[in-house]
PDB file of C-alpha atoms and ligand atoms in Angstrom:
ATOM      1  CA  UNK A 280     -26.423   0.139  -2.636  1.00 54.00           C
ATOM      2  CA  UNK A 281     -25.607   2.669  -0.428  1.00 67.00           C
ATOM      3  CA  UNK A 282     -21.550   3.370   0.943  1.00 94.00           C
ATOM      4  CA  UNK A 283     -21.715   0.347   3.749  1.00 98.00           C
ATOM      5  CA  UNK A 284     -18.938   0.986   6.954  1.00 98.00           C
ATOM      6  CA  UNK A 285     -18.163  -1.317   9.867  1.00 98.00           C
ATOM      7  CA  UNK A 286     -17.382   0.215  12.785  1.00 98.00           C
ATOM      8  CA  UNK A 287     -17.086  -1.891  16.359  1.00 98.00           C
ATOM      9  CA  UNK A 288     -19.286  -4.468  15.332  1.00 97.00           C
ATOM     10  CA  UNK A 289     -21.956  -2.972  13.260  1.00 98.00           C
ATOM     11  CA  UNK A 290     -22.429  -2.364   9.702  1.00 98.00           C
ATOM     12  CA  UNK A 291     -23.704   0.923   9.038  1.00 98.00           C
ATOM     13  CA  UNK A 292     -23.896   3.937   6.320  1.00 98.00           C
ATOM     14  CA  UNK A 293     -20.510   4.972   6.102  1.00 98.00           C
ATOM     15  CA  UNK A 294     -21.845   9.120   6.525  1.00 97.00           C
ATOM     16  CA  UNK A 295     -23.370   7.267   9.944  1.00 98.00           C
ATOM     17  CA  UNK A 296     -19.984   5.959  11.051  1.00 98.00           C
ATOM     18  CA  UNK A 297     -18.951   8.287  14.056  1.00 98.00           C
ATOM     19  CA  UNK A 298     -16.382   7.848  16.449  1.00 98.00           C
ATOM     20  CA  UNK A 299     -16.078   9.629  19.910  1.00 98.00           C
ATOM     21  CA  UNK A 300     -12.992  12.678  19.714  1.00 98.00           C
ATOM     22  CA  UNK A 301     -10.739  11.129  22.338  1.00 98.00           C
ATOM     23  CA  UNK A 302     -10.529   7.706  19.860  1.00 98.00           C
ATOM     24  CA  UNK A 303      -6.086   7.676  20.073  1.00 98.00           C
ATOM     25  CA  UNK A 304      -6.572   7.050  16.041  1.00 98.00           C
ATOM     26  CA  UNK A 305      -7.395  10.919  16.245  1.00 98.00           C
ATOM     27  CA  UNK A 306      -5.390  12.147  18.984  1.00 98.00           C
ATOM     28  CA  UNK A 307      -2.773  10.695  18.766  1.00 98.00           C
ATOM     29  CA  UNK A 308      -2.397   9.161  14.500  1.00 98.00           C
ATOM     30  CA  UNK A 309      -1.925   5.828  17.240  1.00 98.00           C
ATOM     31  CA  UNK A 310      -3.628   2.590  15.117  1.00 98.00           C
ATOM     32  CA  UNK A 311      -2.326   0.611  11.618  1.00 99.00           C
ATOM     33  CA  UNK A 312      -4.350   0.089   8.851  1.00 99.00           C
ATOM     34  CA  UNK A 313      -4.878  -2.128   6.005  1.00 98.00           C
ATOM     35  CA  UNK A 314      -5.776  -1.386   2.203  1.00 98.00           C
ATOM     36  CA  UNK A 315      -6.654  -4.394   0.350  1.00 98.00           C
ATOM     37  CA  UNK A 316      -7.477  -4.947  -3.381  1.00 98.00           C
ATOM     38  CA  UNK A 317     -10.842  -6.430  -4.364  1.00 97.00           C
ATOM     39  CA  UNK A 318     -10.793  -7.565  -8.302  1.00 95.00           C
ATOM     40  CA  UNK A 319     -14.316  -9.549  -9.265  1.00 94.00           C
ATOM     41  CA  UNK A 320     -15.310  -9.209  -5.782  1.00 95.00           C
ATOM     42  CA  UNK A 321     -12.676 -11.559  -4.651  1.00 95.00           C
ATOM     43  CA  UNK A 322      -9.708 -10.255  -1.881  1.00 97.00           C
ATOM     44  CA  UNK A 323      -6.306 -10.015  -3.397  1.00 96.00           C
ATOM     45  CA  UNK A 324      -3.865 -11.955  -1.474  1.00 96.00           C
ATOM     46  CA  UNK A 325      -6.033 -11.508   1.830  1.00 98.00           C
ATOM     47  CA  UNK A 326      -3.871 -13.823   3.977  1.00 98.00           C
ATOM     48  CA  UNK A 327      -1.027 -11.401   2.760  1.00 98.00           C
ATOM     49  CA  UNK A 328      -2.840  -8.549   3.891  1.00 98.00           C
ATOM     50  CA  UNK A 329      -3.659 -10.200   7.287  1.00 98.00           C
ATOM     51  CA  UNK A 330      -0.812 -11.428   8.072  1.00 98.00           C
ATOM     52  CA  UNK A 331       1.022  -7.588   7.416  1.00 98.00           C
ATOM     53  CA  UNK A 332      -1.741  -6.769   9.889  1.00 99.00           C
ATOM     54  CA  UNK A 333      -0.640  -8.660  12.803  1.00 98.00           C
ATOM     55  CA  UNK A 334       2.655  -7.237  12.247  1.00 98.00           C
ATOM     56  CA  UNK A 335       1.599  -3.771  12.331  1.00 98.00           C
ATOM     57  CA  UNK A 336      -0.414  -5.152  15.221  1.00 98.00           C
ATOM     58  CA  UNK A 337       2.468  -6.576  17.115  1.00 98.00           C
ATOM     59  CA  UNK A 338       4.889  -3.481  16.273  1.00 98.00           C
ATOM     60  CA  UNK A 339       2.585  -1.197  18.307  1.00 98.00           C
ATOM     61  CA  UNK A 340       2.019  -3.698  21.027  1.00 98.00           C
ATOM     62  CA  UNK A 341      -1.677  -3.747  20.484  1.00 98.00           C
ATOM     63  CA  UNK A 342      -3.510  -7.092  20.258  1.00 98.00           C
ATOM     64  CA  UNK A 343      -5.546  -8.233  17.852  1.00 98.00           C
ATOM     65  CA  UNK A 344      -9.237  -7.823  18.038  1.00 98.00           C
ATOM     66  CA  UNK A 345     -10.059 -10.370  15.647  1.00 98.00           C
ATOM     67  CA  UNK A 346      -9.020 -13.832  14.328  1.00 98.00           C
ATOM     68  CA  UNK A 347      -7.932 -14.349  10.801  1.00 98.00           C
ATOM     69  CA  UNK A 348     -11.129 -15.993  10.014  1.00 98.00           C
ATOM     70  CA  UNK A 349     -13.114 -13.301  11.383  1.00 98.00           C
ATOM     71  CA  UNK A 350     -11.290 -10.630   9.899  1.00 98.00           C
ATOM     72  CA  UNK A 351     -11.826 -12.743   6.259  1.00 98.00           C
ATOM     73  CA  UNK A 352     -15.543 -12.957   7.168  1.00 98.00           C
ATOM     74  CA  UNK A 353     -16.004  -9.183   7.570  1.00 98.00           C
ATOM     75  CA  UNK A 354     -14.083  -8.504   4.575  1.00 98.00           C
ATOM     76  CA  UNK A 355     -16.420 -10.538   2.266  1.00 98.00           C
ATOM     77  CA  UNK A 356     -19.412  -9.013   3.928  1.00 98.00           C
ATOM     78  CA  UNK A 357     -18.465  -5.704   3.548  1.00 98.00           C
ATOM     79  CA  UNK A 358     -17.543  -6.484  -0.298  1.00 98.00           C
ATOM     80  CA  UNK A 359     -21.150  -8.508  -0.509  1.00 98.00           C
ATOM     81  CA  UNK A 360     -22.684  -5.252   0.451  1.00 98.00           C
ATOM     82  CA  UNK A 361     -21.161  -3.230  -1.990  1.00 98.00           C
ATOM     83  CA  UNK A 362     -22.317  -3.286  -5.854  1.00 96.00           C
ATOM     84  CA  UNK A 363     -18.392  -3.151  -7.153  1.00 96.00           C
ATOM     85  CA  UNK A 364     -16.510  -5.940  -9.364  1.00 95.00           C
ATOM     86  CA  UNK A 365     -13.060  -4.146  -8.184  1.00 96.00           C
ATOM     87  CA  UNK A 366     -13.029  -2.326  -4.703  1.00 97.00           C
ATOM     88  CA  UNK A 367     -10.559  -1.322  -2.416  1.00 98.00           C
ATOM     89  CA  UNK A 368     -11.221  -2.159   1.227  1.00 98.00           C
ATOM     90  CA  UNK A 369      -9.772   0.004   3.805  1.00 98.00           C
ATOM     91  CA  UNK A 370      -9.398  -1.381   7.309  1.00 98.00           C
ATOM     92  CA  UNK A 371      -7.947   0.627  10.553  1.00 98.00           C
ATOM     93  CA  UNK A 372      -7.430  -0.392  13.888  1.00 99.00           C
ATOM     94  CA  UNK A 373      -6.978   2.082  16.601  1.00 98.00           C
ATOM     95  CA  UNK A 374      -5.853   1.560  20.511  1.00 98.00           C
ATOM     96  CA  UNK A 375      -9.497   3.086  21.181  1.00 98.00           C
ATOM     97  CA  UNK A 376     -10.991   6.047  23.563  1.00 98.00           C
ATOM     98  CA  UNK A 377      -9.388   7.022  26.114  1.00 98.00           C
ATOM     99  CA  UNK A 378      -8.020  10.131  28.387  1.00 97.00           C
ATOM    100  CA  UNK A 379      -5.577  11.949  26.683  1.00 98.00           C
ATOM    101  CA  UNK A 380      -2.481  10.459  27.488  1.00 98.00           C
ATOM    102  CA  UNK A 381       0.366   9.512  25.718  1.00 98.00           C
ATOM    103  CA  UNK A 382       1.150   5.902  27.537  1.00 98.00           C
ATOM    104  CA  UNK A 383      -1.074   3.132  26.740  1.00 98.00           C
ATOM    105  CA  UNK A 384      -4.755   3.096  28.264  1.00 97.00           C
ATOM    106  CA  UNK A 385      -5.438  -0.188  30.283  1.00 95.00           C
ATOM    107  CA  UNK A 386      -8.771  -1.567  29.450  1.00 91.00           C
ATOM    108  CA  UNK A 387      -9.252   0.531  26.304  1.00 92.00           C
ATOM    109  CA  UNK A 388     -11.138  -1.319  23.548  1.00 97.00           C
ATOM    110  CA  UNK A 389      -9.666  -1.429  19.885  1.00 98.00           C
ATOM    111  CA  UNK A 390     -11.844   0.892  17.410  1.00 98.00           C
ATOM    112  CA  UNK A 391     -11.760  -1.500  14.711  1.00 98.00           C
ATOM    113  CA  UNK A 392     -13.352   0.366  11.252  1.00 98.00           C
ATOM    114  CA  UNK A 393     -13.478  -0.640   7.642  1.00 98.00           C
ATOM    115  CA  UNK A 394     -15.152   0.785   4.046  1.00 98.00           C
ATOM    116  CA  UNK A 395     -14.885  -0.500   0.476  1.00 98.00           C
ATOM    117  CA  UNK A 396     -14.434   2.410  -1.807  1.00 98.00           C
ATOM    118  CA  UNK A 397     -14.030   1.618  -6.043  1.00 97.00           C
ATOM    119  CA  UNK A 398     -10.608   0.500  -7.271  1.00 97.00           C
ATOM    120  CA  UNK A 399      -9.350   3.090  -9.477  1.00 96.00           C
ATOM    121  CA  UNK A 400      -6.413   1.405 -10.855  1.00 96.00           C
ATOM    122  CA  UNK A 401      -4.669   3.860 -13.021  1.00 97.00           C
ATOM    123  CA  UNK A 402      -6.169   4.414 -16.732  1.00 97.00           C
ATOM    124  CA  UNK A 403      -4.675   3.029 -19.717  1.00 97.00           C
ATOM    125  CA  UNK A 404      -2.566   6.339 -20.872  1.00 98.00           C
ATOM    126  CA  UNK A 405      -0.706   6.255 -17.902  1.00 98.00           C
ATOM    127  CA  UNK A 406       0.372   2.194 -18.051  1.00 98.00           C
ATOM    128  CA  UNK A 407       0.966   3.537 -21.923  1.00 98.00           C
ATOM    129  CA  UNK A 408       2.618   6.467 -21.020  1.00 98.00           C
ATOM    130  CA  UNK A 409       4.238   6.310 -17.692  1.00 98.00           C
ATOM    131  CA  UNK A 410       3.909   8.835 -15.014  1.00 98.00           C
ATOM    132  CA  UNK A 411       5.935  12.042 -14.127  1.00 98.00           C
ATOM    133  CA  UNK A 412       7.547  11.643 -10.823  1.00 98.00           C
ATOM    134  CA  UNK A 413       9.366  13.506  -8.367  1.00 99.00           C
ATOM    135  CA  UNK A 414      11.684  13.450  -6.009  1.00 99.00           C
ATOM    136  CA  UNK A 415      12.262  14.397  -2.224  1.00 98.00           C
ATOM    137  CA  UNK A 416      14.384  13.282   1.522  1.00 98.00           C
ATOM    138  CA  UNK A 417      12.479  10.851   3.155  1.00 98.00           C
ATOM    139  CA  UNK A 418      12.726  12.254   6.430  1.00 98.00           C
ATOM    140  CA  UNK A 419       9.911   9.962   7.951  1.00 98.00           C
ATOM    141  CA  UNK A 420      10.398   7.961  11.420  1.00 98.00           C
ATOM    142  CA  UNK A 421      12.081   4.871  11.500  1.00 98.00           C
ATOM    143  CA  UNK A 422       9.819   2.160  11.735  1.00 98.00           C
ATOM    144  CA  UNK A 423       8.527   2.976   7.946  1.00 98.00           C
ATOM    145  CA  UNK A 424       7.872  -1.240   7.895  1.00 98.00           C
ATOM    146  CA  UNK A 425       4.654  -0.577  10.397  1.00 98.00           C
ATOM    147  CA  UNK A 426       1.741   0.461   8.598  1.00 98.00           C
ATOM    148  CA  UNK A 427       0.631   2.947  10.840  1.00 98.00           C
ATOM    149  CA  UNK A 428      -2.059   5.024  10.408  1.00 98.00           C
ATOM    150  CA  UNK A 429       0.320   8.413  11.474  1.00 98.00           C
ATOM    151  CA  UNK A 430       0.650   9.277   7.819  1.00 98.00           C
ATOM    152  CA  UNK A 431       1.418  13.294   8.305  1.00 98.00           C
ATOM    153  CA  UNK A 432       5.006  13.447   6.609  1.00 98.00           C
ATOM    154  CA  UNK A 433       3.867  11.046   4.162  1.00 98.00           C
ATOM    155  CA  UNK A 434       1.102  13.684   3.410  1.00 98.00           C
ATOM    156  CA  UNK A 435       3.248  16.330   3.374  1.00 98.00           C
ATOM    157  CA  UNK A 436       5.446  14.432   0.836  1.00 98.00           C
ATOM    158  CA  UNK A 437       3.017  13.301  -1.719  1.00 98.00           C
ATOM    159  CA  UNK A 438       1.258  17.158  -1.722  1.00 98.00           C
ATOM    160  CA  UNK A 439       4.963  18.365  -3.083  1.00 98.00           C
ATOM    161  CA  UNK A 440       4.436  15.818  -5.592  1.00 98.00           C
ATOM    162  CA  UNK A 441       0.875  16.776  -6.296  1.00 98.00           C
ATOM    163  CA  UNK A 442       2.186  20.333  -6.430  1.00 98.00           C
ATOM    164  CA  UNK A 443       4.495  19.392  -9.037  1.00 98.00           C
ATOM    165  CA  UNK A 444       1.972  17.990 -11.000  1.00 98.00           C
ATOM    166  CA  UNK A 445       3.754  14.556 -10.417  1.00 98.00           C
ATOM    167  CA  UNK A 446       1.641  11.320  -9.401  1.00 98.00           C
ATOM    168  CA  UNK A 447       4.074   9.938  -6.756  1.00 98.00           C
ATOM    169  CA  UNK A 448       7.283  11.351  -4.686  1.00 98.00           C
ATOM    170  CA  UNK A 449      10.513   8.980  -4.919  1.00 99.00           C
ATOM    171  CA  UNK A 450      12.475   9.297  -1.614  1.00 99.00           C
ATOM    172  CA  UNK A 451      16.158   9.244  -0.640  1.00 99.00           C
ATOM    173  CA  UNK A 452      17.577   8.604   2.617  1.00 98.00           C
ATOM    174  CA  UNK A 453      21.145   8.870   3.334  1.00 98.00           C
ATOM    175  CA  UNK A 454      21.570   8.913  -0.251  1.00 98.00           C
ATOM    176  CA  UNK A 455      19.711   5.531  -0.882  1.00 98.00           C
ATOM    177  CA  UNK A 456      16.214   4.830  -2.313  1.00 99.00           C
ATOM    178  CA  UNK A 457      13.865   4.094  -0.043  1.00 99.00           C
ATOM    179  CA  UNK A 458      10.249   3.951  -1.536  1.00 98.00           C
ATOM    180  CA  UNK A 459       7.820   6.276  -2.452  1.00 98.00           C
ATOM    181  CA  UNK A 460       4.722   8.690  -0.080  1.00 98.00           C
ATOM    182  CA  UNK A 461       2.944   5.321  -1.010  1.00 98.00           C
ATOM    183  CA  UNK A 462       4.400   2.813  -3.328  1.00 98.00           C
ATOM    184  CA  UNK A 463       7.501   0.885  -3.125  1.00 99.00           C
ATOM    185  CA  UNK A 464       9.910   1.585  -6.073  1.00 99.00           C
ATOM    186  CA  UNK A 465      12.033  -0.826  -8.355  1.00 99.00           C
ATOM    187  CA  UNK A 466      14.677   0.254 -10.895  1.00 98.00           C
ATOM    188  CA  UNK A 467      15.827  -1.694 -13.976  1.00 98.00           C
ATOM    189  CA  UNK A 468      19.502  -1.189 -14.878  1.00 98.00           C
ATOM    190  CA  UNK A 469      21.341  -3.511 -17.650  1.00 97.00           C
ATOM    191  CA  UNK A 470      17.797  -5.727 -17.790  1.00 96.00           C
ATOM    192  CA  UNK A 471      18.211  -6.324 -14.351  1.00 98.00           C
ATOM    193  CA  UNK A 472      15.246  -5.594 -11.197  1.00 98.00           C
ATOM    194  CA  UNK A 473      16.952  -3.856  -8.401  1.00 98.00           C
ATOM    195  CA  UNK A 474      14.593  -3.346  -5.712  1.00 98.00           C
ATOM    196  CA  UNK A 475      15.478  -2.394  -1.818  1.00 98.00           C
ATOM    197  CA  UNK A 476      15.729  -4.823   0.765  1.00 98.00           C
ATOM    198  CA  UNK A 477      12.531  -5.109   3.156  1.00 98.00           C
ATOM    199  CA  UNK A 478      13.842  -3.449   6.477  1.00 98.00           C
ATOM    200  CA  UNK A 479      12.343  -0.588   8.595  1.00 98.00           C
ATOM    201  CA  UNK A 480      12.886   1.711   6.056  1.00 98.00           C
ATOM    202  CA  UNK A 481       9.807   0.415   3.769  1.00 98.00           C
ATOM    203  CA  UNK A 482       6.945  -0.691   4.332  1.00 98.00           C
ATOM    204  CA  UNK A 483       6.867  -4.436   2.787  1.00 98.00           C
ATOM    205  CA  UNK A 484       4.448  -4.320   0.024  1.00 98.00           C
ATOM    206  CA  UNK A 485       2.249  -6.936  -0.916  1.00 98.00           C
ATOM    207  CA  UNK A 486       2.875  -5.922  -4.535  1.00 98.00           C
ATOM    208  CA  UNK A 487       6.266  -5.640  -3.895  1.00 98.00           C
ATOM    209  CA  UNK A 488       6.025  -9.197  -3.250  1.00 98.00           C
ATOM    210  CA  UNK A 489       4.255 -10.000  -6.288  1.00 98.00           C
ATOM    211  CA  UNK A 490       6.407  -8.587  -8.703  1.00 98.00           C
ATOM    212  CA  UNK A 491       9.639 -10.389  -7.156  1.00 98.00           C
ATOM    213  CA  UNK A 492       7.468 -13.642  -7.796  1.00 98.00           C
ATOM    214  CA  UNK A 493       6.641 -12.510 -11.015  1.00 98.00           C
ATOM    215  CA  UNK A 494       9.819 -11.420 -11.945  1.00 98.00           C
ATOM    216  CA  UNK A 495      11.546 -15.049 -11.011  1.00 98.00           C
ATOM    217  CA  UNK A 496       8.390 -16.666 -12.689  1.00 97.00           C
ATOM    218  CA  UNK A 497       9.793 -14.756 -16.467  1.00 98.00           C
ATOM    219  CA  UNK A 498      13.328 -15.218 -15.455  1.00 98.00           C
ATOM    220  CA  UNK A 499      14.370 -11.354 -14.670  1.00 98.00           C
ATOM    221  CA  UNK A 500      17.657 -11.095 -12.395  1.00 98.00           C
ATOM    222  CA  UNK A 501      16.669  -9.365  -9.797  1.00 98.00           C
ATOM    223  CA  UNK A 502      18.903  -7.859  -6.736  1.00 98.00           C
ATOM    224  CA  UNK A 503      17.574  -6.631  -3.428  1.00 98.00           C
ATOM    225  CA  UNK A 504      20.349  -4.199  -1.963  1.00 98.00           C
ATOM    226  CA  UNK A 505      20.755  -0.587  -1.275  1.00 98.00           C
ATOM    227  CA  UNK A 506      20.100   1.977  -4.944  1.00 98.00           C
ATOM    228  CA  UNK A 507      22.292   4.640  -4.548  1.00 98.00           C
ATOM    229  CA  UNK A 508      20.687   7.694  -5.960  1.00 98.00           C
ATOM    230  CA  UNK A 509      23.110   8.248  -8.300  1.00 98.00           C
ATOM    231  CA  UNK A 510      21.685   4.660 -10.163  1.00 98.00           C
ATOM    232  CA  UNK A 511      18.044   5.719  -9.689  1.00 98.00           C
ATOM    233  CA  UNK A 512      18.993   8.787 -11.667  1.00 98.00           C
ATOM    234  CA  UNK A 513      20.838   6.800 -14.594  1.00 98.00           C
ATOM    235  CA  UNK A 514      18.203   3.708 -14.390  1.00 98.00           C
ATOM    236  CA  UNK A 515      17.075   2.329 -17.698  1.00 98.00           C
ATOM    237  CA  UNK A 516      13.664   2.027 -16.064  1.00 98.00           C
ATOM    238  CA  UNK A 517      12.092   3.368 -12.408  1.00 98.00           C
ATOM    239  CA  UNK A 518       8.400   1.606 -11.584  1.00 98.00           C
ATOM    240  CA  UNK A 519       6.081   2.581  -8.897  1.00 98.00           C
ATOM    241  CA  UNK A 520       4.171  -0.386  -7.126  1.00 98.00           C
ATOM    242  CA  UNK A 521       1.229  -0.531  -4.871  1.00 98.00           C
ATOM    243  CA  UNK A 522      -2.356  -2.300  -4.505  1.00 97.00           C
ATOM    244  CA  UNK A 523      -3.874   0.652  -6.490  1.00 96.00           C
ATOM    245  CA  UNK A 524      -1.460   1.345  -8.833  1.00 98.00           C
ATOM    246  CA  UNK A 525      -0.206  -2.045  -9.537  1.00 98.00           C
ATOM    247  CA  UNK A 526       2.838  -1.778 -11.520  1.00 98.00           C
ATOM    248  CA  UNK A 527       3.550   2.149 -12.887  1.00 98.00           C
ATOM    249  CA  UNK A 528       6.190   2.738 -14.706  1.00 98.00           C
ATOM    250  CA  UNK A 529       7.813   6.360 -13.931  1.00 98.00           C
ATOM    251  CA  UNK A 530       8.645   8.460 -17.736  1.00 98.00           C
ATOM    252  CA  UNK A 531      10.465  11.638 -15.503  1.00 98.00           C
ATOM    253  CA  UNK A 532      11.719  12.054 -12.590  1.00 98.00           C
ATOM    254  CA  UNK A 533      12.217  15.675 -11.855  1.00 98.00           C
ATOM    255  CA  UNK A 534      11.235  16.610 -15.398  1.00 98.00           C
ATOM    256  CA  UNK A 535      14.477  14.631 -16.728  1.00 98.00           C
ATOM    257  CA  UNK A 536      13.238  11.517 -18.922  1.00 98.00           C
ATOM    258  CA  UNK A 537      13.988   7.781 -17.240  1.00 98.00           C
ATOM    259  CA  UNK A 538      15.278   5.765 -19.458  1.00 96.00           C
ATOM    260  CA  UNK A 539      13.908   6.603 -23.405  1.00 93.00           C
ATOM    261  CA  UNK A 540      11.053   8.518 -21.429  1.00 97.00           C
ATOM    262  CA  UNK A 541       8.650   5.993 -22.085  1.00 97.00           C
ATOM    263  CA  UNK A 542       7.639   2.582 -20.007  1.00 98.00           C
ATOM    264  CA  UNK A 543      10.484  -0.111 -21.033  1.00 98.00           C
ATOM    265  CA  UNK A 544      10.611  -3.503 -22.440  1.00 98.00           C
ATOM    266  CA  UNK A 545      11.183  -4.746 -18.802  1.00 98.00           C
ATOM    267  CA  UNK A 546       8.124  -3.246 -17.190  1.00 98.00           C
ATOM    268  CA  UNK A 547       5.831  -4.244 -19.919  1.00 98.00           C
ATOM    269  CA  UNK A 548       6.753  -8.185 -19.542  1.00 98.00           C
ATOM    270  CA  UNK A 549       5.913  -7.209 -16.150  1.00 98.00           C
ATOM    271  CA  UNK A 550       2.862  -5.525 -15.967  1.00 98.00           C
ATOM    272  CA  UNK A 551       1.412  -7.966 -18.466  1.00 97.00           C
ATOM    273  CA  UNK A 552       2.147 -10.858 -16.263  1.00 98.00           C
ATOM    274  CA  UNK A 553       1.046  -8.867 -13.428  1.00 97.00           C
ATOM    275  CA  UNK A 554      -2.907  -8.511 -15.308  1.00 96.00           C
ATOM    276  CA  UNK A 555      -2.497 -12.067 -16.119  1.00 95.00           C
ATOM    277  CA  UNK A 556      -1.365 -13.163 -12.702  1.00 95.00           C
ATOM    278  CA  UNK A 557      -4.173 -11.114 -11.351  1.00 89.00           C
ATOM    279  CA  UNK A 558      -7.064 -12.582 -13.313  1.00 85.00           C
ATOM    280  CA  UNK A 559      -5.582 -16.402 -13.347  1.00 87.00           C
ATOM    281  CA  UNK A 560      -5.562 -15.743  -9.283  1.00 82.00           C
ATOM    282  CA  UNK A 561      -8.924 -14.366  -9.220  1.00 79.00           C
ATOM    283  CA  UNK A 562     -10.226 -17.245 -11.306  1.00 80.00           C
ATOM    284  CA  UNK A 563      -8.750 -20.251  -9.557  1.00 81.00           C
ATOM    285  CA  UNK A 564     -10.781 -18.557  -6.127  1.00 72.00           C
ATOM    286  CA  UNK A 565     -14.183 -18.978  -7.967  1.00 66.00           C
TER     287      UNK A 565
HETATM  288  N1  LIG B  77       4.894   2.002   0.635  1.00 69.25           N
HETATM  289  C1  LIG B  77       4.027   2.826   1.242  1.00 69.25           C
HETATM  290  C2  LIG B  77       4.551   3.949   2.075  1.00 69.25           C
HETATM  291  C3  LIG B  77       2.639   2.631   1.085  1.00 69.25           C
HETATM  292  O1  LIG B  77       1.771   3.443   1.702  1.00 69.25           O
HETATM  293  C4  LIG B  77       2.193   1.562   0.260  1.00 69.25           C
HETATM  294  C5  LIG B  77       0.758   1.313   0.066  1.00 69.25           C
HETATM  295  O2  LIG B  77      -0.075   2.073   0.445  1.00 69.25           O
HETATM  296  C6  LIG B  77       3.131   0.743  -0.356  1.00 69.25           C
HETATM  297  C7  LIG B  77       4.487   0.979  -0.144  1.00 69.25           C
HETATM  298  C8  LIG B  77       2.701  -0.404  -1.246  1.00 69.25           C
HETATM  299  O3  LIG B  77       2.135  -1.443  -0.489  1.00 69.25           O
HETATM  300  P1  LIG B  77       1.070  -2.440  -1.134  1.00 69.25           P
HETATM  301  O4  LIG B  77       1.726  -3.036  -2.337  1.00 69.25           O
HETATM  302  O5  LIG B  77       0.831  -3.447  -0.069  1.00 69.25           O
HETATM  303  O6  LIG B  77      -0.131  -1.633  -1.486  1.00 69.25           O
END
């Protein structure tokens, strides 16, 4: 099976997909995306993803060009279509073609586009191991909750980290954690799961979600406030979420070891419930 896009209605080879230069998803970085987890060819949490959608949607005043159940029948076509147990599928919507201008076009069409690429979850050394991680000043805009397709500083951030040979780039703002060029971020301290509230300075992860549900599910304490960075620094345990990495638990943070330098007890009750969680989910849907 060959890579299989939708783009404005059609499905098509994805090196087919074009879109016209004065799309506002390339002028202007003006559109929100979507990237949702597909594990035994089932969507993760779909009605999650959607739902983060029309928020996105509604943020950026642009309405949606599909229902719910649309949206869920496109996403199961596209996966049909592709030859993958796990895939990842990507979906953007942009405000569409139109004349270069900054205010909103009236009568522009939504470019709606979406491609399932392979999961690549992360391999077994790192969930062993942990990851190196860095660390940086979140100095992104402040609507960080909209997943917006704009991603430039976010770029910028996670190529210091790649740089550094880290895998992800833990931000401070105003001397608080935020999250990470792509993942939320958690910290154990004392056995307990601090994690930062959901406000406009994170975008509200859908795994983020699913470890807090986890974590009540084992019966971890866990307390959503602002981390100063002085306790990220000290923390017994630092983890990196997200739909591809799952749950990653950081071994250094600017080369200085978190915690005993290796993943804790905490994180692996955690990521073993997540697998579980995953599968039991994925199993019920059949
Ligand atoms: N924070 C940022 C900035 C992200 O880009 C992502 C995912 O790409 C996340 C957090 C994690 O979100 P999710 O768990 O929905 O993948």
């Amino acid at each position: 099976m060959s890579d299989t896009a939708y783009l404005n209605g059609e499905f098509l080879p994805l090196a087919e997909a074009r879109i016209p230069v004065l799309d506002r998803g390339f002028i202007f970085g003006d559109g929100v995306y979507e990237v949702i987890p597909v594990y035994s060819r089932r969507p993760f949490r779909l009605p999650e993803h959607l739902r983060r959608l029309q928020r996105s949607l509604d943020a950026i005043r642009l309405g949606n060009p599909m229902t719910d159940s649309d949206w869920t029948r496109l996403v199961n076509d596209l996966v049909a279509r592709h030859a993958g147990e796990d895939q990842s599928v990507y979906l953007q919507v942009t405000r569409g073609v139109a004349k270069r201008d900054h205010a909103f076009p009236s009568g522009a069409k939504p470019t709606v586009f979406m491609m399932s690429s392979p999961l690549v979850t992360p391999p077994r050394e790192q969930v062993e191991q942990g990851v190196p991680c860095i660390t940086a000043t979140d100095y992104r805009w402040l609507k960080c909750d909209v997943k917006s397709v704009s991603l430039l500083a976010n770029c910028l951030l996670r190529q210091l980290a790649a740089e550094a040979g880290a895998v992800e780039v833990v931000l401070f703002r105003d001397g608080c954690l935020t999250e990470a060029s792509a993942s939320n971020v958690f910290v154990v301290r004392n056995g307990k799961l601090l994690g930062p509230p959901k406000n406009h300075l994170i975008l509200p992860g859908i795994t983020y979600d699913v470890v807090l549900e986890l974590a009540a599910a084992k019966g971890i304490a866990v307390e959503l406030r602002a981390i100063p960075e002085q306790e990220v620094r000290s923390a017994d345990e630092l983890w990196v979420t997200s739909s591809s990495k799952e749950v990653l638990a950081v071994a250094t943070l600017d080369g200085k070891a978190v915690g005993g330098g290796r993943p804790g007890p905490v994180f692996r009750t955690l990521h073993q419930a997540f697998q579980e969680f995953k599968r039991k989910v994925m199993r019920q849907a059949a």
